Tab-separated table of C-alpha atoms and ligand atoms in Angstrom:
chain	number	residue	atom	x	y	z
A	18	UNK	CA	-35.756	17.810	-4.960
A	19	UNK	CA	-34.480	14.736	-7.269
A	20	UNK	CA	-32.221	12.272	-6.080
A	21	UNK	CA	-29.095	11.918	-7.603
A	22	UNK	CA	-29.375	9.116	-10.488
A	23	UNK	CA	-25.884	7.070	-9.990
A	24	UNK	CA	-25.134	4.011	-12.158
A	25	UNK	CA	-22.940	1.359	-10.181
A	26	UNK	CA	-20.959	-0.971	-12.691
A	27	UNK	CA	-19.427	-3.723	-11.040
A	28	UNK	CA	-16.424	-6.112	-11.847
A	29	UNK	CA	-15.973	-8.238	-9.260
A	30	UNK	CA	-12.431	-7.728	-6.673
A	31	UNK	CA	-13.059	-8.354	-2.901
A	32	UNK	CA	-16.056	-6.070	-2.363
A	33	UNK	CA	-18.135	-8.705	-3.938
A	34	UNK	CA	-16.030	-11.536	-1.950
A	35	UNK	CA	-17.288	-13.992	0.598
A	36	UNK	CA	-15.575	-15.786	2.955
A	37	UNK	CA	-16.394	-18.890	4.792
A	38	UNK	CA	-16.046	-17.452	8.512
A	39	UNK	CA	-16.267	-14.182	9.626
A	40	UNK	CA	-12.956	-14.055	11.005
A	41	UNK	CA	-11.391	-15.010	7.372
A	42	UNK	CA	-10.608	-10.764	6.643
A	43	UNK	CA	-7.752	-12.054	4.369
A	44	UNK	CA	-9.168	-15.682	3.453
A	45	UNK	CA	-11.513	-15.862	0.967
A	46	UNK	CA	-12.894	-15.691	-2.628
A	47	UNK	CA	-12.944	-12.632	-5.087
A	48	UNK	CA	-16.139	-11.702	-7.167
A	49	UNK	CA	-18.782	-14.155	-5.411
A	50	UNK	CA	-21.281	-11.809	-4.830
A	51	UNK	CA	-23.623	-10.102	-7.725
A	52	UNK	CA	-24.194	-6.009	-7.822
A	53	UNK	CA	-28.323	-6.531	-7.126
A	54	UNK	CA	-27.433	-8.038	-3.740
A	55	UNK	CA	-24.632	-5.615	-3.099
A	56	UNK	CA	-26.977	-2.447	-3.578
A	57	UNK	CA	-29.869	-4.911	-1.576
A	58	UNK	CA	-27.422	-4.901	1.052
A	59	UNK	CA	-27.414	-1.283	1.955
A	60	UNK	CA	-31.031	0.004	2.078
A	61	UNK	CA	-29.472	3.721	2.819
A	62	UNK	CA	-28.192	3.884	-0.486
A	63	UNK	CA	-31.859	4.673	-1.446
A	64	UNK	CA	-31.717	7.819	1.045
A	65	UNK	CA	-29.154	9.323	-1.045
A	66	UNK	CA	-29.466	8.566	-4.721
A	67	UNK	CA	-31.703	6.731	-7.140
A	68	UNK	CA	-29.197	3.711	-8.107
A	69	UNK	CA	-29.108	0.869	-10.478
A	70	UNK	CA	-26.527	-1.503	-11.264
A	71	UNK	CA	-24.979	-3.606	-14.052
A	72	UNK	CA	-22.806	-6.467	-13.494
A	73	UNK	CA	-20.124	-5.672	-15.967
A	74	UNK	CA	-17.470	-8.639	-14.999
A	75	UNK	CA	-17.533	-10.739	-12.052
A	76	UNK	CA	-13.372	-11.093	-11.924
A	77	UNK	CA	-10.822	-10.748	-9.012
A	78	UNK	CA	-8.789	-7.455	-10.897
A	79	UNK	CA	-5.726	-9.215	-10.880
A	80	UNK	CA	-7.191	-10.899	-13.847
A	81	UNK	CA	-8.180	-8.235	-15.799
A	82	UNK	CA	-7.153	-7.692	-19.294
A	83	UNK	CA	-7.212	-4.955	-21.641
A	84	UNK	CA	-9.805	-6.048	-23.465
A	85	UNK	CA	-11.759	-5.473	-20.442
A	86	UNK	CA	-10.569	-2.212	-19.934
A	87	UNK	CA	-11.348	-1.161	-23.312
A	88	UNK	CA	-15.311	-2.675	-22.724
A	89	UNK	CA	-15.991	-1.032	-19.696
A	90	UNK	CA	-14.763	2.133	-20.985
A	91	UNK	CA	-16.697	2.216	-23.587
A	92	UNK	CA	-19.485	1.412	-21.202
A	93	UNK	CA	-18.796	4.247	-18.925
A	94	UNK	CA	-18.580	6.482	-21.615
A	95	UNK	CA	-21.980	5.905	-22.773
A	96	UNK	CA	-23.716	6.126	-19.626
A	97	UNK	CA	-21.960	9.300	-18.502
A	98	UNK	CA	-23.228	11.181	-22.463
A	99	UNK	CA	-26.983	10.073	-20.892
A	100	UNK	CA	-29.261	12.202	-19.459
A	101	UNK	CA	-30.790	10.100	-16.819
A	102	UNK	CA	-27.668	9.278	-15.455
A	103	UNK	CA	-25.722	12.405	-12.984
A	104	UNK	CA	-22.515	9.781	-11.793
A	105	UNK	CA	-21.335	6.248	-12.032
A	106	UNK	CA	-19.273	4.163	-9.398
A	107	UNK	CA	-17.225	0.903	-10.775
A	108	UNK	CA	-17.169	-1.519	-8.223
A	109	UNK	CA	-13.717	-3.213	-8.593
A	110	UNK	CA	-10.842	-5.044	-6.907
A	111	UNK	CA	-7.893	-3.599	-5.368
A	112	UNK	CA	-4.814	-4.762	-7.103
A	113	UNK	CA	-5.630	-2.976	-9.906
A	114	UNK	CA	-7.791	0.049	-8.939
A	115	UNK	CA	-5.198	2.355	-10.128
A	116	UNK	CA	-4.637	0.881	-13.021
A	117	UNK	CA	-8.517	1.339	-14.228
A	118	UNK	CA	-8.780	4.423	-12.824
A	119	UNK	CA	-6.367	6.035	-14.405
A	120	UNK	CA	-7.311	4.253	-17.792
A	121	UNK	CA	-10.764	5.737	-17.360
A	122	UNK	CA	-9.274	9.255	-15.921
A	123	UNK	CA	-7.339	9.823	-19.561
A	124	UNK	CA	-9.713	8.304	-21.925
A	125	UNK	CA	-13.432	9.550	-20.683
A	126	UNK	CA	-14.986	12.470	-21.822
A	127	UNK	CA	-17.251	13.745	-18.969
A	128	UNK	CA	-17.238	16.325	-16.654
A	129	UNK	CA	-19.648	13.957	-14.662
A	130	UNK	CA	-18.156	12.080	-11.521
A	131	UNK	CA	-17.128	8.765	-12.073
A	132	UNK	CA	-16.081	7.370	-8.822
A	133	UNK	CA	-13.606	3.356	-8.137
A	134	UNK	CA	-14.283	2.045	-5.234
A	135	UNK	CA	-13.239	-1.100	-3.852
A	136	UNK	CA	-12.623	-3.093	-0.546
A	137	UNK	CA	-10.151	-4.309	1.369
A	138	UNK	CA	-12.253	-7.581	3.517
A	139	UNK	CA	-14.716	-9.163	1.736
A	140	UNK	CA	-18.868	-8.079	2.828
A	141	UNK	CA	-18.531	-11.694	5.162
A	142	UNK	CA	-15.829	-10.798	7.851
A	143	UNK	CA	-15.961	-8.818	10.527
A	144	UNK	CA	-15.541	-4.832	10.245
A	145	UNK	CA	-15.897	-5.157	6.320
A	146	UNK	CA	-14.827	-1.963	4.550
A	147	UNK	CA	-16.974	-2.757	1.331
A	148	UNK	CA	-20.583	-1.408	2.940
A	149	UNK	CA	-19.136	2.092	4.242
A	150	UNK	CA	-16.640	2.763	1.218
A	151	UNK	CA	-19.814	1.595	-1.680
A	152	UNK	CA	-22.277	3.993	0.492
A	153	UNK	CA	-19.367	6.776	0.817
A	154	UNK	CA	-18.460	6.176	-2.962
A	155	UNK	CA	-22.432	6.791	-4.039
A	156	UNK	CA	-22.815	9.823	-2.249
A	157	UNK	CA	-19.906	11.227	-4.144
A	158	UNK	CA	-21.178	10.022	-7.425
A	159	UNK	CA	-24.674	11.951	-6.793
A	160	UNK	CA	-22.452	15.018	-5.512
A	161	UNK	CA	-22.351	18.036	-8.376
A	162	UNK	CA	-19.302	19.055	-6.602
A	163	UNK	CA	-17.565	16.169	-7.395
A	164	UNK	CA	-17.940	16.955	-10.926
A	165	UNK	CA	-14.583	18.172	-13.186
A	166	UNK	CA	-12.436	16.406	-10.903
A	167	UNK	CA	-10.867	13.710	-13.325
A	168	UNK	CA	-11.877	10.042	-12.145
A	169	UNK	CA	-12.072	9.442	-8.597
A	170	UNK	CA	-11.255	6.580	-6.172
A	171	UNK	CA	-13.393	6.267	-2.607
A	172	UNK	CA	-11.449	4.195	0.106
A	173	UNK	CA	-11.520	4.311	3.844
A	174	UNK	CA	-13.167	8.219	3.432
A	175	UNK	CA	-10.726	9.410	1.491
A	176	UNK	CA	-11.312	11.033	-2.090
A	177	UNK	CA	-8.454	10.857	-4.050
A	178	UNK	CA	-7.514	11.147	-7.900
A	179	UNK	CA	-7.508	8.338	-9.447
A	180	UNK	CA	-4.239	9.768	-11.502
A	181	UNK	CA	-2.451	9.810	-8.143
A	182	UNK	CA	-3.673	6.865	-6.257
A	183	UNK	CA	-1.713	3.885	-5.488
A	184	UNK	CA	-2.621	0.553	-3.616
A	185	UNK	CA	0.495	0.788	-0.501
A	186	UNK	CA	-0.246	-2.050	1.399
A	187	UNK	CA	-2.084	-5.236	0.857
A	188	UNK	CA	-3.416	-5.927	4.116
A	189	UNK	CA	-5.253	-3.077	5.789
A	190	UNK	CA	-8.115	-0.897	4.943
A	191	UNK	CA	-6.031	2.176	4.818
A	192	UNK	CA	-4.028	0.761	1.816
A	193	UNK	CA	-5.119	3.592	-0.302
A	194	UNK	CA	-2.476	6.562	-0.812
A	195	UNK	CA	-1.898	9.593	-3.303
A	196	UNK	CA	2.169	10.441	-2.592
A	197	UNK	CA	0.877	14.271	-3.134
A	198	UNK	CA	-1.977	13.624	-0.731
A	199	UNK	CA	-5.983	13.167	-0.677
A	200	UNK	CA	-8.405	15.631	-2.713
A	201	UNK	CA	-10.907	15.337	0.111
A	202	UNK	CA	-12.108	13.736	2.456
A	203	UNK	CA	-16.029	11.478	2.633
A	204	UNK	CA	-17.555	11.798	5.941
A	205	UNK	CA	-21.049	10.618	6.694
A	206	UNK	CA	-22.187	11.399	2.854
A	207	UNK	CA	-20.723	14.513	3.295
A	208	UNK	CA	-18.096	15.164	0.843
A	209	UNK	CA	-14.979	18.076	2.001
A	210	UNK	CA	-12.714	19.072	-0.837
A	211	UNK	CA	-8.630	20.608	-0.387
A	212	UNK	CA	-7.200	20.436	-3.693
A	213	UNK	CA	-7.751	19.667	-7.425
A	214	UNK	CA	-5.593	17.567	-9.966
A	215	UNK	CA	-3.477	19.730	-12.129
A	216	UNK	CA	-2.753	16.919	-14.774
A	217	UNK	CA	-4.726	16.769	-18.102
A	218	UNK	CA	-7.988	14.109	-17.532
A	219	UNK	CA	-11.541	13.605	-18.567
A	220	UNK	CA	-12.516	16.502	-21.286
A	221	UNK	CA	-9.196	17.974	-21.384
A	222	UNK	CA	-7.637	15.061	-22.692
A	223	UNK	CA	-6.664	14.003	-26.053
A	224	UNK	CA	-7.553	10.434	-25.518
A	225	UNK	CA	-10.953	9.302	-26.366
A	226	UNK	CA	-12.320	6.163	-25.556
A	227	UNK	CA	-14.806	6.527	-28.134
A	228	UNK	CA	-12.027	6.281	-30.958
A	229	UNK	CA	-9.734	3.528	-29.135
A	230	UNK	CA	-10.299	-0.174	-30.697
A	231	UNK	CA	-7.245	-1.877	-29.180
A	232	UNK	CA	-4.269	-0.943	-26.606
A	233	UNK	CA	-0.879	-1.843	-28.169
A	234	UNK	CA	1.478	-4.582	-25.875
A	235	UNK	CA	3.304	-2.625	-23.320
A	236	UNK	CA	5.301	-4.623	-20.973
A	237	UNK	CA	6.809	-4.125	-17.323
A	238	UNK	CA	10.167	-5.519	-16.575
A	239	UNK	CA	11.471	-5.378	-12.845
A	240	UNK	CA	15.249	-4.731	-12.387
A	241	UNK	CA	16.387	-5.406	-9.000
A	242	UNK	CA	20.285	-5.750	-7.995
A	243	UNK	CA	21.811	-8.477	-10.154
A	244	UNK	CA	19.319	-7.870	-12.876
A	245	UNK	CA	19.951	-9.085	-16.360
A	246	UNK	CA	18.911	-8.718	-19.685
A	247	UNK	CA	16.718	-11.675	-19.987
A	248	UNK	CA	13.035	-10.313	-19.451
A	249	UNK	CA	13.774	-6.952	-21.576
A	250	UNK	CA	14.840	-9.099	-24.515
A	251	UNK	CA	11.778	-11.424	-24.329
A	252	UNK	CA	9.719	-8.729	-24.165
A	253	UNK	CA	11.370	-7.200	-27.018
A	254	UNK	CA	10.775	-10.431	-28.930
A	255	UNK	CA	6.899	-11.276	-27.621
A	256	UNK	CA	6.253	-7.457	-29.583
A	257	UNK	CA	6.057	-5.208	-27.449
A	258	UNK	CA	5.786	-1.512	-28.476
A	259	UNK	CA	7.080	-0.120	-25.172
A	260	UNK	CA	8.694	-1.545	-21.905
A	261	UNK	CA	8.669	0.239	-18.765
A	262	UNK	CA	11.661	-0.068	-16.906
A	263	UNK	CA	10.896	-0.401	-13.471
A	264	UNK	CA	14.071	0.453	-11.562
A	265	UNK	CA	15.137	1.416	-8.530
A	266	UNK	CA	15.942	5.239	-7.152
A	267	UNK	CA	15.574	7.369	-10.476
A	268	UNK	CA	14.167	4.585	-12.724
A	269	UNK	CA	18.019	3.752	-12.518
A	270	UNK	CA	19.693	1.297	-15.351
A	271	UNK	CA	22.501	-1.009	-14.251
A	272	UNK	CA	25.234	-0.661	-16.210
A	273	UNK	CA	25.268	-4.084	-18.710
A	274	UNK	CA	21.825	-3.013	-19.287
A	275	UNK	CA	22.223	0.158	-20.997
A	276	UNK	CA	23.072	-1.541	-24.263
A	277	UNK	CA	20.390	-4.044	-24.179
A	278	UNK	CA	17.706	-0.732	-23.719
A	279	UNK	CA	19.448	0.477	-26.483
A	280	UNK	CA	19.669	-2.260	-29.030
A	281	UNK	CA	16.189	-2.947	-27.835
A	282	UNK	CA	15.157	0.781	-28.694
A	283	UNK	CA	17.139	0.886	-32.386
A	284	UNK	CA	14.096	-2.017	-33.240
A	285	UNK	CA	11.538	0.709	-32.635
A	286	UNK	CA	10.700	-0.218	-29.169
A	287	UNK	CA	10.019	2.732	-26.808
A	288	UNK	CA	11.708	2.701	-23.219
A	289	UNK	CA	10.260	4.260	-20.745
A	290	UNK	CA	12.223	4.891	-17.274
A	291	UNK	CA	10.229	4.269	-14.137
A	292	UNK	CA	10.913	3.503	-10.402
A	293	UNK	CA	9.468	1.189	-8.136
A	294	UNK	CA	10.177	2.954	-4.876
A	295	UNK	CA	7.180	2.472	-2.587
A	296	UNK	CA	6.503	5.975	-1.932
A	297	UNK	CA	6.511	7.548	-5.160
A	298	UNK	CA	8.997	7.421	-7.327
A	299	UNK	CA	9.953	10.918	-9.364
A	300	UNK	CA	12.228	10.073	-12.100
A	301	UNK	CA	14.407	13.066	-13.681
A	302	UNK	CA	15.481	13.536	-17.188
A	303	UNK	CA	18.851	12.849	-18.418
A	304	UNK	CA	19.400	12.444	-14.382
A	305	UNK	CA	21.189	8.871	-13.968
A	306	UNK	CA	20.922	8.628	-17.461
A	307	UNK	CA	21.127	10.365	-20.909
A	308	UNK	CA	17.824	10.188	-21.892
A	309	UNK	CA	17.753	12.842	-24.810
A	310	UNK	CA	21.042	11.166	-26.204
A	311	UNK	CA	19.493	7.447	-25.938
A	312	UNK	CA	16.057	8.895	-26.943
A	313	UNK	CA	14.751	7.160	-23.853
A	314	UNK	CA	11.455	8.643	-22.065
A	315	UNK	CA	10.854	8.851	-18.795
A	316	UNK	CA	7.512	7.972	-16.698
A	317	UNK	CA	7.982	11.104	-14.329
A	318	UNK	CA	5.827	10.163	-11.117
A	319	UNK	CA	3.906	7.595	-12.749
A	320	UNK	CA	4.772	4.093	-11.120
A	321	UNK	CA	5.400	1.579	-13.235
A	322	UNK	CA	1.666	-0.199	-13.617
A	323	UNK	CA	0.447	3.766	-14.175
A	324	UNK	CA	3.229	4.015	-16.680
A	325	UNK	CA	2.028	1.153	-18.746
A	326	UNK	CA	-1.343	2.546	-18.846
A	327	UNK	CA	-0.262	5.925	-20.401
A	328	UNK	CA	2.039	4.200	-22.698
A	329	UNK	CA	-0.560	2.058	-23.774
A	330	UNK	CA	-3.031	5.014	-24.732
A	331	UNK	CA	-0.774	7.443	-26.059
A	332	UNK	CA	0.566	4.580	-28.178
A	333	UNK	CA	-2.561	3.971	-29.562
A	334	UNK	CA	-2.106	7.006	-31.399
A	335	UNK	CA	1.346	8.352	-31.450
A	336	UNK	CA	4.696	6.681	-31.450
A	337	UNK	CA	6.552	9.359	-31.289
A	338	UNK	CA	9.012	9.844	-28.678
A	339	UNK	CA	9.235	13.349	-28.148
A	340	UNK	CA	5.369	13.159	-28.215
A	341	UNK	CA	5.198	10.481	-25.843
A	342	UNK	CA	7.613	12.316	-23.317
A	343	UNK	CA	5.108	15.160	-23.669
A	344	UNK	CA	2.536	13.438	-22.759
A	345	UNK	CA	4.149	11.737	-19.529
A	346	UNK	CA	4.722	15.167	-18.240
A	347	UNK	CA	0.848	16.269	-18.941
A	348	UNK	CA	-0.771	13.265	-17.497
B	424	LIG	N1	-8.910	-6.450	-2.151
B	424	LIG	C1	-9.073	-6.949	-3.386
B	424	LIG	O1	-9.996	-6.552	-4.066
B	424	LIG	C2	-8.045	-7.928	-3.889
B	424	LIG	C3	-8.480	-8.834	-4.992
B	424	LIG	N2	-7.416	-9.741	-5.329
B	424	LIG	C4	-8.837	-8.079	-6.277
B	424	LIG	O2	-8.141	-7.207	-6.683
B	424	LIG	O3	-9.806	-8.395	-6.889
């Protein structure tokens, strides 16, 4: 029988870091270490798949820009349309994992797995994560049951949709969560599956990577207690299309902000009501706020980094707000 042929694109992030002790788990650089000697450095990788790799970026994902996204979409989409090619796996950093992940999940056209993975230590300290998650995330790249999924992310042997995912803590290797749980589980190579994504991804979305040639501005602002108006308005004036409220509870709006989101809307900028509560936010319509009369949209579970993702693409070709509302409830 054929190995699996698995493509691993890599962009840097911790799980090509190096630090300068083995005790540094936290201390160190991001993107240090090219994807030959990452794949050199696990020789069972060749037990499960046939697997070559392309150095996309070498970045720490904090410093990742949409242009990048838009390349390495465009990349993925052309490798998953071959047919010597049966998964991919994007080697990447965690602070924005679920940002790319979802980009990919709602713009690539494949039923074929394409699997994030990242670490959490760097391949130099003690008990690095990298190794185990890159060898978990190849075997479920080569996997045919991992296929039709949407995008997937591979940390500390969990599978879980990359829609869903979240980074939860910045400091462990369990700092991977889905607030509506895991799709399955990665044990030993062995993949075991308990639920499917429901949202529109992959072929069943109207977003194609193949047709997108920029992502429009879309800006986050934070609103704490004592927020104020400052941040929406620049935003506003930089030209942005969208801004994602982040606020508290129900993607709440403090009071003397509800006519700045307005005025800021009647100049054709979309608002779009998100919350920034750590364990999933769920924002209601015309709950807290009168969305349909203000024409506002809200991000429903989508957090707010997530949120400015799908704004971004569905801007790209709509800007519709009834439209866009639709499409934060399929997504
Ligand atoms: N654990 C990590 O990968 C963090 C790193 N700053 C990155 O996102 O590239």
């Amino acid at each position: 029988q054929q190995k699996p042929q698995v493509v691993i694109l890599a962009t840097g992030g911790t799980i090509a870091g190096a630090g300068a002790d083995a005790t540094n788990s936290a201390t160190y650089q991001a993107a240090k270490v090219p994807v030959d000697k990452l794949i050199a450095g696990i020789p069972q990788l060749n037990d499960i798949a046939s697997v070559r790799g392309e150095q996309v970026f070498q970045v720490a994902s904090e410093s990742l820009r949409n242009d990048n996204l838009l390349t390495l979409g465009k990349r993925v989409s052309e490798l998953a349309k071959r047919d010597d090619v049966d998964g991919i796996v994007i080697t990447h950093g965690t602070d924005t994992t679920e940002e790319t992940a979802y980009f990919l999940n709602l713009v690539v056209h494949t039923d074929k797995p394409i699997v994030v993975v990242a670490s959490m230590r760097p391949g130099t300290a003690m008990s690095a994560d990298g190794t185990l998650n890159l060898f978990n995330a190849v075997s479920v790249a080569g996997n045919k049951e991992s296929r039709s999924r949407g995008v997937l992310v591979v940390m500390n042997d969990e599978i879980n949709s990359a829609r869903d995912v979240s980074k939860m803590i910045n400091i462990r290797p369990d700092a991977f969560k889905s607030p509506w749980g895991a799709l399955g589980m990665i044990v030993e190579g062995k993949s075991y599956w308990f639920r499917r994504l429901d949202k529109r991804h992959t072929n069943a979305s109207e977003f194609d990577i193949d047709k997108i040639k920029s992502l429009p501005l879309v800006e986050i602002a934070y609103a704490g207690g004592n927020v104020n108006d400052t941040a929406y308005r620049a935003f506003a004036q930089a030209g942005a299309k969208a801004i994602i409220h982040a606020g508290p509870g129900n993607g709440s709006v403090a009071g003397p902000l509800v006519p700045v989101l307005q005025d800021i809307h009647k100049q054709g900028i979309q608002i779009i009501r998100s919350s920034h509560v750590n364990a999933g936010g769920f924002v209601l319509r015309n709950a807290e706020q009168p969305d349909d009369k203000y024409d506002w949209i809200v991000a429903h579970d989508l957090n707010p980094q997530k949120a400015r993702i799908l704004a971004s693409v569905a801007l790209a070709t709509t800007n519709n707000t009834k439209e866009l509302q639709r499409i934060f409830w399929q997504y």
